[in-house]
Structure formats: structure tokens, C-alpha cells
Short mmCIF file of C-alpha atoms in Angstrom, two decimals:
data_model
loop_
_atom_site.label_atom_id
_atom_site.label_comp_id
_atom_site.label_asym_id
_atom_site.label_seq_id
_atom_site.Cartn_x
_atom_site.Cartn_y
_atom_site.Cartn_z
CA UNK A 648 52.80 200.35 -67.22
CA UNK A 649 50.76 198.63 -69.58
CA UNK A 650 47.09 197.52 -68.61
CA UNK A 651 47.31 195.09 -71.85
CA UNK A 652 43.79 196.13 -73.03
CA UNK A 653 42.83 197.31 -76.68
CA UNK A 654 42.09 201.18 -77.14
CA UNK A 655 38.84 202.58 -75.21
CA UNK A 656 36.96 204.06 -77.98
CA UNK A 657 33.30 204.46 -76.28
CA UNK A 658 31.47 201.57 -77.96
CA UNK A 659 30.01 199.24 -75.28
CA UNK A 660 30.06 201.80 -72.79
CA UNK A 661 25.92 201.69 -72.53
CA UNK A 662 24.76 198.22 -72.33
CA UNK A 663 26.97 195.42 -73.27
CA UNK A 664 26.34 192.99 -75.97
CA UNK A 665 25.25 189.33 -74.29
CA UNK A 666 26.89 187.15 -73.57
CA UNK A 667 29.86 189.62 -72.04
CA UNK A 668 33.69 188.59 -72.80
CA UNK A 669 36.73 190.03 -71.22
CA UNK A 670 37.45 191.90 -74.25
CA UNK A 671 34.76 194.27 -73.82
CA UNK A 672 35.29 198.18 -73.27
CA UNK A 673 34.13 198.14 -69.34
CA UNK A 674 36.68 194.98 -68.83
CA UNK A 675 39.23 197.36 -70.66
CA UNK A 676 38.51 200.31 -68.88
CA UNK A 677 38.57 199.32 -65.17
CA UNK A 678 41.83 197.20 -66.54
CA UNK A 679 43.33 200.77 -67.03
CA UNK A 680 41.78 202.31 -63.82
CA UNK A 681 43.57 199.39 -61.73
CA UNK A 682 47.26 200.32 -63.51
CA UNK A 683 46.72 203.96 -62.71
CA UNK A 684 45.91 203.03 -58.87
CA UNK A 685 49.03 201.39 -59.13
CA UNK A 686 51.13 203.80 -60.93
CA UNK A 687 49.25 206.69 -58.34
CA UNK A 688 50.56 204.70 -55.43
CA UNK A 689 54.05 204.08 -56.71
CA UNK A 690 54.06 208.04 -56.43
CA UNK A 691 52.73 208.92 -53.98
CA UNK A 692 55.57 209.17 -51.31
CA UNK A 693 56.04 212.75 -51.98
CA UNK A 694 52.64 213.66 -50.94
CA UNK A 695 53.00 211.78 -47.99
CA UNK A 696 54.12 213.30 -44.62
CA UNK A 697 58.03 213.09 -44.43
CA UNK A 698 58.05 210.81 -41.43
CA UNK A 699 55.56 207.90 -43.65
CA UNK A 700 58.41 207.92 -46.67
CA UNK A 701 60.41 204.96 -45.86
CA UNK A 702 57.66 202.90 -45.47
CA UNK A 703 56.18 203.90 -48.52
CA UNK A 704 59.68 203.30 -50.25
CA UNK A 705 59.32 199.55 -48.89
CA UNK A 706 55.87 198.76 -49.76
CA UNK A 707 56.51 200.50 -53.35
CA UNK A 708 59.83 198.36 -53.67
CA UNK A 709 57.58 195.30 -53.41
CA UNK A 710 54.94 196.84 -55.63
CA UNK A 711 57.33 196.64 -58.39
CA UNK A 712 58.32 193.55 -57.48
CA UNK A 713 55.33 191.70 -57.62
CA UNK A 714 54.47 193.82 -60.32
CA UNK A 715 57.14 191.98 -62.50
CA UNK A 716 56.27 188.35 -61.16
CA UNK A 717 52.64 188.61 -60.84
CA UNK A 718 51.24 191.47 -62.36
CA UNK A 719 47.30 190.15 -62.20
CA UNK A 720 47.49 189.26 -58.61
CA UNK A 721 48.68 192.54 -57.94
CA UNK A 722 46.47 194.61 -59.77
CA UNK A 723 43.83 192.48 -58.09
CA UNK A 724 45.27 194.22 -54.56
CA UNK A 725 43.80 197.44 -56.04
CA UNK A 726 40.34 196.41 -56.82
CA UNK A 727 39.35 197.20 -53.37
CA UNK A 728 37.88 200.89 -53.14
CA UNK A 729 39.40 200.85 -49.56
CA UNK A 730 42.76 201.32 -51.47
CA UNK A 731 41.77 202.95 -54.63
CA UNK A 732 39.75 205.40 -53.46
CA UNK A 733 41.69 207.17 -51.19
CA UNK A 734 44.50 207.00 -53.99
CA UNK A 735 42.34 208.82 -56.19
CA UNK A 736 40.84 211.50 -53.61
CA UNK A 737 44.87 213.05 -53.38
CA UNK A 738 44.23 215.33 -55.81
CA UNK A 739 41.11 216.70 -54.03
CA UNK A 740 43.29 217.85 -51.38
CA UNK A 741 43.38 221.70 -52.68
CA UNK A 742 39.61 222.13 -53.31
CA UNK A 743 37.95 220.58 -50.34
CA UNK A 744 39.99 221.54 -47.32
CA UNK A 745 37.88 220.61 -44.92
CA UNK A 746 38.37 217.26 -45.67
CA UNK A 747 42.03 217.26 -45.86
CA UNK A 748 42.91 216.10 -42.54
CA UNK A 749 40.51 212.99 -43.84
CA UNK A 750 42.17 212.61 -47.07
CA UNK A 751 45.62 212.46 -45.71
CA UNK A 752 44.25 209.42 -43.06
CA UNK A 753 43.33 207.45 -45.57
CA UNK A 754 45.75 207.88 -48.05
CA UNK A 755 48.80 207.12 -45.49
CA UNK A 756 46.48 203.66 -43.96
CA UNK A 757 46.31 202.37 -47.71
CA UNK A 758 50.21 201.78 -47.38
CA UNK A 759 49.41 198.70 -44.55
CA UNK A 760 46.22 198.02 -46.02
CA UNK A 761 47.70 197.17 -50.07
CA UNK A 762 50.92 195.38 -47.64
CA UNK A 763 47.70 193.26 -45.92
CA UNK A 764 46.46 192.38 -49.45
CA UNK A 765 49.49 191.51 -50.80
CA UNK A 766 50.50 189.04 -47.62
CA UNK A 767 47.20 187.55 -48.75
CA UNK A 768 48.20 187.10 -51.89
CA UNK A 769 51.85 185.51 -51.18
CA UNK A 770 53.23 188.56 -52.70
CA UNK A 771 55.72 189.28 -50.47
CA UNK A 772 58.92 187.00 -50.74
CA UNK A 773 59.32 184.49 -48.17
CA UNK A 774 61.75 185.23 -45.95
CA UNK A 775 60.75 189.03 -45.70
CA UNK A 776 58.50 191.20 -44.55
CA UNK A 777 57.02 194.48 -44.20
CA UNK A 778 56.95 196.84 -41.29
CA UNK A 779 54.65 199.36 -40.24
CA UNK A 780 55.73 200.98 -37.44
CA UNK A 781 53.17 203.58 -37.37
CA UNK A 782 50.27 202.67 -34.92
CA UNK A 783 48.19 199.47 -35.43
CA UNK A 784 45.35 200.42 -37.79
CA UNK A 785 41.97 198.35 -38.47
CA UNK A 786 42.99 196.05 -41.66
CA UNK A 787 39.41 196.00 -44.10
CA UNK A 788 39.58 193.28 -46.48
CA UNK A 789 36.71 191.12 -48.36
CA UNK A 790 39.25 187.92 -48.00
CA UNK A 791 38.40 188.03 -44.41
CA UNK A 792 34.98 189.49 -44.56
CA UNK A 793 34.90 192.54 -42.36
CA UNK A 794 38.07 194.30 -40.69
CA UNK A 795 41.46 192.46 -38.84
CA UNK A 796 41.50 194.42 -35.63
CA UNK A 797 44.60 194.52 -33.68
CA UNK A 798 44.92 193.77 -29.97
CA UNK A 799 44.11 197.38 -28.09
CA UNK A 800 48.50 197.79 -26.75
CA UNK A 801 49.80 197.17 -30.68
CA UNK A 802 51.79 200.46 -32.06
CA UNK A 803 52.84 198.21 -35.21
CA UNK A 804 52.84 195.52 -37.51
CA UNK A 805 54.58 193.22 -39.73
CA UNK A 806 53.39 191.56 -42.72
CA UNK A 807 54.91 188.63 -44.55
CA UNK A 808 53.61 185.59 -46.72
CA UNK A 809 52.62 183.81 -43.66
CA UNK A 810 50.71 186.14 -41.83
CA UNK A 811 50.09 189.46 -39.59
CA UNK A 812 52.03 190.06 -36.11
CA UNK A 813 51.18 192.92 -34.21
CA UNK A 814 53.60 194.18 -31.28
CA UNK A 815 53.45 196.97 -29.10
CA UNK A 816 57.83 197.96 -28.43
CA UNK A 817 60.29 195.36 -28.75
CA UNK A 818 57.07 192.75 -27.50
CA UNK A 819 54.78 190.52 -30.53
CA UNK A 820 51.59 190.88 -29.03
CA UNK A 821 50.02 188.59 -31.68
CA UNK A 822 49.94 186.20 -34.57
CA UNK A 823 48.00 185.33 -37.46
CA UNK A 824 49.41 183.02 -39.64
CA UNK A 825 47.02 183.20 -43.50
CA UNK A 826 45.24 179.53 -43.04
CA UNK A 827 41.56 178.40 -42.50
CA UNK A 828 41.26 177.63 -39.08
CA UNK A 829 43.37 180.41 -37.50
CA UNK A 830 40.97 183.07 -39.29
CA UNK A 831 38.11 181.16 -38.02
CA UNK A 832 39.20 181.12 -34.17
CA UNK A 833 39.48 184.84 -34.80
CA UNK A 834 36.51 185.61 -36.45
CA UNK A 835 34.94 184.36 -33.57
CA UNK A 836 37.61 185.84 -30.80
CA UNK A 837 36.71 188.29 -27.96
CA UNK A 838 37.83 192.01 -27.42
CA UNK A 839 41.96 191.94 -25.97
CA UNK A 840 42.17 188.18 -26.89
CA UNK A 841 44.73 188.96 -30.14
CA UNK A 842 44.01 189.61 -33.66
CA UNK A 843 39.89 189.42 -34.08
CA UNK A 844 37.72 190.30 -37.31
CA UNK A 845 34.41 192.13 -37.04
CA UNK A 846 31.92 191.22 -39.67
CA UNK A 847 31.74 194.46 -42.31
CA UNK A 848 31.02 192.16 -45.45
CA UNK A 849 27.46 190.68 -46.23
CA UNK A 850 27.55 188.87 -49.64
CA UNK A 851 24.53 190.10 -52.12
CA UNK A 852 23.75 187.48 -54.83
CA UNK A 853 26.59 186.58 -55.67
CA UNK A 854 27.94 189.99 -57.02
CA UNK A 855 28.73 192.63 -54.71
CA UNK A 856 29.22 192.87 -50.62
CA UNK A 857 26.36 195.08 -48.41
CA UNK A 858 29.59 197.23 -46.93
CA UNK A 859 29.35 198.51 -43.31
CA UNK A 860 32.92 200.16 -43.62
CA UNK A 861 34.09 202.51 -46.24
CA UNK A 862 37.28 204.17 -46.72
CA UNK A 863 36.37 206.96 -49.09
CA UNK A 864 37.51 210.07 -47.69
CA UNK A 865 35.00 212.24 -49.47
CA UNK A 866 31.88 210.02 -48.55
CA UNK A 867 30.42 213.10 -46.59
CA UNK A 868 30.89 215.54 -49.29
CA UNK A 869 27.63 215.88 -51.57
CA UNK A 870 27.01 218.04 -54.29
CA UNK A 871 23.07 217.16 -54.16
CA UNK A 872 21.34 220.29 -53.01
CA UNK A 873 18.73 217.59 -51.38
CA UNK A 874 21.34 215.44 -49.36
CA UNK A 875 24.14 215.61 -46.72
CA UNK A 876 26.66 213.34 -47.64
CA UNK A 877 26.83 209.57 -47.42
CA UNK A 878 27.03 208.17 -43.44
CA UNK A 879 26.78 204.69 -43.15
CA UNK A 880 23.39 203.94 -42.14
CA UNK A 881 21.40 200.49 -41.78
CA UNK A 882 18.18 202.53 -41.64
CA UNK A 883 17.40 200.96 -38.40
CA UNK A 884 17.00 197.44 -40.69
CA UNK A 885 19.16 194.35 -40.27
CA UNK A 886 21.88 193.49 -43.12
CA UNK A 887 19.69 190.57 -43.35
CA UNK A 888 16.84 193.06 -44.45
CA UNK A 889 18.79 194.80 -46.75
CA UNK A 890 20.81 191.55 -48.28
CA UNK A 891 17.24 190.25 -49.34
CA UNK A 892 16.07 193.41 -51.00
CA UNK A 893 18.73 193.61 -53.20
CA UNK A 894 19.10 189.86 -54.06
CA UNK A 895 15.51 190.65 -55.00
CA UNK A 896 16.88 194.04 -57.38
CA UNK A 897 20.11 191.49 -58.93
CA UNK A 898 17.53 188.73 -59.57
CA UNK A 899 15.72 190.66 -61.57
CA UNK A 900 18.78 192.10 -63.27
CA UNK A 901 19.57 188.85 -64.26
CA UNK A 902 16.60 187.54 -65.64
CA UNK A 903 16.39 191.18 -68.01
CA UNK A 904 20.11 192.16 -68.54
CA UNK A 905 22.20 189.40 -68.02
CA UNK A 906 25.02 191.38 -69.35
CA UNK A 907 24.88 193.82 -66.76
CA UNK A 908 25.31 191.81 -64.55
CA UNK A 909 28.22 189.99 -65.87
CA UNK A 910 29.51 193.96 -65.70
CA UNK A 911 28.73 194.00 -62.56
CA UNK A 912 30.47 191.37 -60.90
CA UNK A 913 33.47 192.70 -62.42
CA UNK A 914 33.05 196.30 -61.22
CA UNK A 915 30.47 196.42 -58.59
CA UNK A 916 32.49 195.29 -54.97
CA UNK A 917 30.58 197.80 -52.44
CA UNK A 918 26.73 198.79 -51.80
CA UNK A 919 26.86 201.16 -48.62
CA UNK A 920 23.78 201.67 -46.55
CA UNK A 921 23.15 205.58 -46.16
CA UNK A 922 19.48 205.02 -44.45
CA UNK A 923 16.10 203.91 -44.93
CA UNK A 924 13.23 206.19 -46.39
CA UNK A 925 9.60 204.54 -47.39
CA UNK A 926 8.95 207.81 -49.35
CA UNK A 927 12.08 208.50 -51.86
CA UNK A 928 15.09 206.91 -52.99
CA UNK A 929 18.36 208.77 -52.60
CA UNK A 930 21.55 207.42 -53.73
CA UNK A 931 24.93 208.15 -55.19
CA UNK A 932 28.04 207.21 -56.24
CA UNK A 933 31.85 208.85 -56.62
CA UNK A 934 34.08 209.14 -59.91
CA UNK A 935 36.96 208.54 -57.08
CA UNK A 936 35.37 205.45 -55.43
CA UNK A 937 35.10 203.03 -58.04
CA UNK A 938 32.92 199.85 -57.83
CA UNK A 939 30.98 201.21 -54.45
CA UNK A 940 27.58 202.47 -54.78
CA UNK A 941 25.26 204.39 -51.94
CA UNK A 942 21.93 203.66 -51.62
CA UNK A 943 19.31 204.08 -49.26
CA UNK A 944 16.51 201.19 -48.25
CA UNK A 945 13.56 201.85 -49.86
CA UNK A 946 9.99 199.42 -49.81
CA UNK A 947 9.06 199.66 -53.27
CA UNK A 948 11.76 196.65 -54.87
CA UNK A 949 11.73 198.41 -58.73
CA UNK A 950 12.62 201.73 -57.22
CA UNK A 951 15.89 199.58 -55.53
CA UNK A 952 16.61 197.69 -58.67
CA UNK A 953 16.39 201.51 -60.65
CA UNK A 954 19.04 202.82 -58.53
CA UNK A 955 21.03 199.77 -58.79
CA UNK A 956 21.24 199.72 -62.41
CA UNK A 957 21.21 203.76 -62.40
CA UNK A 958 24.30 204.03 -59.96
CA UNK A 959 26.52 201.10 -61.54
CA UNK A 960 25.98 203.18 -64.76
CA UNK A 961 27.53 205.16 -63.00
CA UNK A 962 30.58 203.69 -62.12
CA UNK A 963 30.92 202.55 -65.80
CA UNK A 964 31.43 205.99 -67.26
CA UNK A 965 33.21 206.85 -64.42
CA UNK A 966 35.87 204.59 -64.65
CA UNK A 967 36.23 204.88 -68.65
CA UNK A 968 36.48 208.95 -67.82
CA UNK A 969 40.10 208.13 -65.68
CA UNK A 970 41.38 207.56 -68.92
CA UNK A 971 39.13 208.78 -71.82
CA UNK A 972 37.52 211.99 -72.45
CA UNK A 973 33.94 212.22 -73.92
CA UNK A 974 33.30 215.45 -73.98
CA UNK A 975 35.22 218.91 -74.61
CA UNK A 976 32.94 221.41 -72.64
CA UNK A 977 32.34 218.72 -69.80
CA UNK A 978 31.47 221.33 -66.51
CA UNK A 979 31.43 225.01 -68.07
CA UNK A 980 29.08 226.40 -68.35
CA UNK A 981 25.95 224.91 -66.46
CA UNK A 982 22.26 224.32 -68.03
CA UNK A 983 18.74 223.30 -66.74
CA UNK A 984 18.93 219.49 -65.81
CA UNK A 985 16.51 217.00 -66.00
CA UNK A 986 16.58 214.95 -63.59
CA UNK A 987 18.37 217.37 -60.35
CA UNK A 988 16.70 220.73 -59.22
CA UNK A 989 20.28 222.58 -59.41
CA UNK A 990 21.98 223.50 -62.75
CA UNK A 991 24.28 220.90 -63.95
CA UNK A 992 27.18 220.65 -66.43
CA UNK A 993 26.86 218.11 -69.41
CA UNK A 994 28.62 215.93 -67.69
CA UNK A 995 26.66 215.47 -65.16
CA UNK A 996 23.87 215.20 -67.91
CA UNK A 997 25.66 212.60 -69.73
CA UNK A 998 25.55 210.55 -66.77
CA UNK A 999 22.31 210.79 -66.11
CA UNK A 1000 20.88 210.00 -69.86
CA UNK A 1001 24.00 206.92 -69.70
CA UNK A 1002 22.39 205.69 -66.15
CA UNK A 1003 18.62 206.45 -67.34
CA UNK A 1004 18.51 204.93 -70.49
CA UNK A 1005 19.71 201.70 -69.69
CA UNK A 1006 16.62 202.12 -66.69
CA UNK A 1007 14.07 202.59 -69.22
CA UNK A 1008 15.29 199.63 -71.34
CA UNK A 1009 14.91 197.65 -67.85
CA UNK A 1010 11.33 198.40 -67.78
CA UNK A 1011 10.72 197.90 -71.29
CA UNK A 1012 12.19 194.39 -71.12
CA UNK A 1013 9.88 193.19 -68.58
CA UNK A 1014 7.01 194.58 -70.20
CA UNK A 1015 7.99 192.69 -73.59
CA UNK A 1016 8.03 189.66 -71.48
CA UNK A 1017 4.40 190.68 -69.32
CA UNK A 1018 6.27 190.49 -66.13
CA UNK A 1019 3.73 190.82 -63.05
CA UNK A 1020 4.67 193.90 -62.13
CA UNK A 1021 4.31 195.55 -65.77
CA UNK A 1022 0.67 195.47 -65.15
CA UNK A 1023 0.87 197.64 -62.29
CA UNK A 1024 -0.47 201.02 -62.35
CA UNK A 1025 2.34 202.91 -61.75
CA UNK A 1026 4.52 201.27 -63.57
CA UNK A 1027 3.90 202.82 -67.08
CA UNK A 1028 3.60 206.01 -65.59
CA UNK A 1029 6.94 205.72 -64.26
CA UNK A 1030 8.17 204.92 -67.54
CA UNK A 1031 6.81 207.49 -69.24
CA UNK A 1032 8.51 209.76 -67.02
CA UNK A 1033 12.09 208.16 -67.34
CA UNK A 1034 11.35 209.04 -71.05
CA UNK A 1035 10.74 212.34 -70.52
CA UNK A 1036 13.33 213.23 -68.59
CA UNK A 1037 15.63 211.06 -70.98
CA UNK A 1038 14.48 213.17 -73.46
CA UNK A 1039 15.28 216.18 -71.92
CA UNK A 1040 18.56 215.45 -71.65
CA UNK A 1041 19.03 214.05 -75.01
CA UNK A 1042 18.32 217.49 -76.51
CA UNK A 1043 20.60 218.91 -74.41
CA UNK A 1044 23.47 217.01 -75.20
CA UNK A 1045 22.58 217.39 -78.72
CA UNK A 1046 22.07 221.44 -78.82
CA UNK A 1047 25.57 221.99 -76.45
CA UNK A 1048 27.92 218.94 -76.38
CA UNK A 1049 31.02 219.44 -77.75
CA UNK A 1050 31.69 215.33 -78.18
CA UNK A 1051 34.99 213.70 -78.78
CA UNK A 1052 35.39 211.08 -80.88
CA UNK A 1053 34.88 208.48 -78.20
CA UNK A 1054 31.83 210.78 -77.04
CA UNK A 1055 30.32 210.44 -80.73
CA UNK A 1056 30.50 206.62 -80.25
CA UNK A 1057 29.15 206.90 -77.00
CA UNK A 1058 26.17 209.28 -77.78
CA UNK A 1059 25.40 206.82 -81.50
CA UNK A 1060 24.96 203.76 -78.52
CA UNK A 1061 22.91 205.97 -76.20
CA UNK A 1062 20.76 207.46 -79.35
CA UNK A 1063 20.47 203.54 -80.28
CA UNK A 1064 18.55 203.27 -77.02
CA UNK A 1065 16.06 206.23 -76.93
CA UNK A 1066 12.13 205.05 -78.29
CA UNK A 1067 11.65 206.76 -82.14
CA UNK A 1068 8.43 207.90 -80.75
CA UNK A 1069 10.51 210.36 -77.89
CA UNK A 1070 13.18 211.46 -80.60
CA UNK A 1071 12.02 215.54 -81.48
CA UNK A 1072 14.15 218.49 -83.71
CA UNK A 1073 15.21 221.50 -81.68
CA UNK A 1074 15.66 224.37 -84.54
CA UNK A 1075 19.03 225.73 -84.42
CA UNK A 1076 20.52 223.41 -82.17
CA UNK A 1077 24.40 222.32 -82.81
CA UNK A 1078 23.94 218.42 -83.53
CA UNK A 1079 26.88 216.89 -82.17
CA UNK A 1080 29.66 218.94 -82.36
#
């Protein structure tokens, strides 16, 4: 399978050039990461339990289908994280058995949720339709805004171009035909009345969704010594509250790096709520859930917009890493990091310089253009310590990475970014490999 996109090479991987087209490497990349979601689900039957097969063979017969008739609107099916990521989180299945059981879940319920998509999408044939026959699970889907919930007897349902049933034996229990007014009525319907949707989606300036359901099976794993995993949390704060903080944090992306945010309304689909904290800023984000960032509610609204800009980074290297490598000694062995209290490979640090960089240039920006909040006290002296710790990891990279090719163009666009003044000579350090 082709994603029809021109060799990933690292340029552009940093900060694009303004205005952004199509063409440019992050478009490319997550073009590739949405073929290998489909390829990985096309595959998949085998690591599904036996009794799950046949229903996979159906939904992957359509796959291929559509795949030949409409290959963008598919692909489009797999943009949501609440198929791709469990997709990608099969191969975790070895080293994290504790979340197994979780894995599995998820990566059998993305069989009815891609066959919900594609109904949405017209792209199953009319005349047929799709059975699951394998309890009535909640159905998560931006289109509708939140999650299709089934009434409380359904054991199955059907899926064509038309719409949902749900039935419970040989009985339909309900109907939801894909128009306007019948996903109005049950936006608005009561518990036991039929299909209903509950409100999961908040949208956040025009960009990405607040999310208040997530599908990523390995949300509660964390690898930060100084957190314990990522629960869905409003922090005690209304979605109101936290919709008009980070309008605040993509308004001012806009105004500085308008590019970014072009990137980001390609990418970015998810910010989950993990809590509220006045003191520090936690946040994170998963190389197997891409285009959903974590964050936690925090006062100050630069420290927000920081870890905005600082997690989509993020997501851009990880989802040129499904199908590039950057570097040749990515996780062994482990050195000193500068920005995490725990020893970290240079991958790790190469995603910190490639999501603090791009920070720094954020403040720098809106001191050029004496925004207000340049004059503040602290915020120089929060620059100065993004530099430092950019620094830090600069040297790193450039005494122990072992770069590819694509990693050389990468590092040359990072380099391009670091202040002359910060720039120092370690003797006997390798360069770039």
C-alpha cells in the first residue's frame, strides 16, 4: 500500500516553513502512519481471539474494498487515535503484561468502531452490512461528538450506509439512520430510550477536541519517575474552563507560529485532561497514540501554551519515527538528561531538544514583537533556562548520537534553531556520527 507521499528525509521535521502545503514532511509522514494503521489492521486477525476472526475477515473484506474505491475517505477512518492507537499498542502485548487484558479490549472494539466510521462515511455498499455479534459496545466518534451508546438489552449490532441497529436475539432494539435530525433527537435522548450520544468532544479553537474518552490502552502506563499514568481528569474545572485556556495557548500559537498550527490541525485530534495543579505542569504524550496529547490545567497561560507546543512536537517525531529512523543508538545505553531526573536514552533526548527548541523560538518571537507578557519578570528567566537545558542536550546528542542520514538533516534544522551565543565545544566529543 502506497501512502502516495515523497520520501521522509528529516527536513521540516522542526518547524515548518510558512505558509504550510500538503507537501511538507509532517503531511508526508502521518500520510504513511495512516497506511500502516491500515495495513496493521488488515492483519491483525491472527492476533485476535479465535472466536473475533470472522468478523474481522468481514470488516477487512470491506477495508480493501473501500480501499480500492475511496482510498482518502478510508484512511480518514484511521485518523482517530480511538482506532489507531490500540492498533499500534499490539505489539506491546509481550512487555507490559499487566496491561494485556487492556490491550486485547481495545484492539478487538476497534473492529465495530473503524465499521462505525466507515457507515459514516458511506463506505459500506448499499445493500450490505456489517455484523457484530459480539456485545453492544460504546461507539466514540468526533462525527457525533462524544460516544453512540446502545440501549442497556443490545448483545449486537449492524452497520450499513444508512445507519446503526442494535438488537438484543432475533429482536432490533433500535435504529439510527446517518441524517441531521435523527442524531439530534438522540443527542438529546434519555437513558433506555434507544441509541443516545453522551457529549465526550469539546471543540478547542478550531484545531483539536478537549477529549473526555480515550481509547489508548497504555494511558496508565508512565515511564516518568514523577507521575502515575494518564486518568482522565477535569481537575475539578468545567470543559468550559479548560476549552478557554487553551483557545487562549492556540491563539497565541497563531499569532507566533502560524505554521504550527497549520501542523496542528492536521495532526493534533485529542487534548486529554489528566488534572489540575496551580504549582507544575505535567503532561505527556505516546509514540502509539498519535495526534492525542495529555495535559494537566495549569493557571499560568504560557506554561499551557509551552506544553502545547512541547507535546505536539512530540507527536511530530513520533509519527515520522513509524517509518523513519533518526538515530542508530536510539535507547542503549542511557545518559544524564536535561530536562527528566531519571537517565534517558538519546531518544528520549532528541525529543526533548525537537519539543524545546521550537519552545524557546516561541518566546523569542513574542519578545521580537514586545508582546505584554515579554516584559514580565519571569519570563526571561524562563527562557534562559529553556536554553540551558537545550543546550545540555545539544551536547549530548553531539558527543553520543550515532545519526542517520535523516537524523543529520534533522539535527542541521534543530542546530539552525539554537542562539550562537548558547553554541560551546566539548573536547573529544564525536560530532555527529
Amino acid at each position: 500500500m502506497s501512502s502516495g507521499t515523497d520520501e521522509i528525509g528529516g527536513h521540516g521535521l522542526v518547524l515548518p516553513a510558512e505558509p504550510v502545503d500538503e507537501r511538507r514532511a509532517v503531511a508526508a509522514a502521518y500520510a504513511r502512519y495512516l497506511a500502516s494503521c491500515c495495513r496493521m489492521f488488515v492483519a491483525a486477525g491472527g492476533q485476535l481471539p479465535v472466536e473475533l476472526r470472522a468478523a474481522h475477515r468481514r470488516a477487512a473484506e470491506l477495508v480493501r474494498l473501500a480501499l480500492r474505491h475511496a482510498p482518502g475517505e478510508l484512511l480518514a477512518c484511521f485518523r482517530s487515535p480511538t482506532i489507531g492507537a490500540p492498533l499500534h499498542c499490539l505489539g506491546l502485548r509481550e512487555d507490559l503484561p499487566a496491561l494485556r487484558a487492556r490491550i486485547d479490549r481495545e484492539a478487538a472494539t476497534t473492529i465495530p468502531q473503524l465499521l462505525f466510521e466507515m457507515a459514516l462515511r458511506r463506505l459500506i455498499p448499499a445493500g450490505q452490512e456489517a455484523v457484530w455479534d459480539h456485545g453492544a459496545p460504546r461507539l466514540t466518534s468526533l462525527a457525533i461528538g462524544g460516544e453512540l451508546v446502545p440501549p442497556p438489552a443490545a448483545t449486537a449490532l449492524r452497520f450499513s450506509a444508512e445507519g446503526v441497529v442494535a438488537t438484543g436475539g432475533a429482536r432490533e432494539l433500535a435504529r439510527l439512520p446517518f441524517d441531521r435530525g435523527a442524531m439530534t433527537q438522540a443527542l438529546d435522548a434519555t437513558p433506555g430510550s434507544g441509541f443516545r450520544v453522551d457529549r465526550r468532544f469539546w471543540p478547542i479553537g478550531k484545531v483539536a477536541h478537549l477529549a473526555t474518552v480515550d481509547h489508548n490502552p497504555i494511558a496508565t502506563f508512565e515511564a516518568h519517575p514523577e507521575k502515575a499514568g494518564n486518568h482522565i481528569d477535569l481537575g475539578g474545572r468545567s470543559p468550559e474552563e479548560w476549552v478557554t485556556s487553551l483557545d487562549e495557548s492556540f491563539s497565541l500559537i497563531e499569532r507566533f507560529m502560524p505554521g504550527e498550527l497549520a501542523e496542528m490541525k492536521l495532526l493534533l485530534h485529542f487534548v486529554v485532561p489528566v488534572g489540575f495543579d496551580a504549582e507544575r505542569h505535567l503532561s505527556a504524550s505516546y509514540r502509539e497514540a498519535v495526534g492525542t496529547v495529555y495535559l494537566t490545567l495549569h493557571p499560568n497561560a504560557m506554561t499551557m501554551t509551552e506544553a502545547v507546543v512541547h507535546e505536539f512536537q512530540h507527536n511530530k517525531l513520533n509519527v515520522a519515527a513509524h517509518s523513519v529512523d533518526f538515530l542508530r543508538n536510539p535507547f542503549h545505553p542511557l545518559y544524564k538528561s536535561p530536562v527528566r531526573p531519571d537517565p534517558r536514552p538519546l531518544w528520549g533526548i532528541l525529543l526533548a531538544v525537537h519539543a524545546f527548541l521550537p519552545v524557546a523560538e516561541l518566546y523569542r518571537r513574542m519578545r521580537a514583537a514586545a508582546h505584554p507578557w515579554s516584559r514580565l519578570p519571569d519570563f526571561d528567566r524562563r527562557l534562559r533556562e529553556i536554553d540551558l537545558k537545550n543546550r545540555e542536550g545539544m551536547e549530548m546528542l553531539r558527543a553520543h548520537a550515532d545519526f542517520t542520514e535523516a537524523g543529520r538533516t534533522l539535527f542541521a534544522e534543530l542546530e539552525a534553531l539554537e542562539p550562537a551565543a548558547s553554541r560551546i565545544t566539548l573536547t573529544g566529543t564525536a560530532g555527529l556520527q
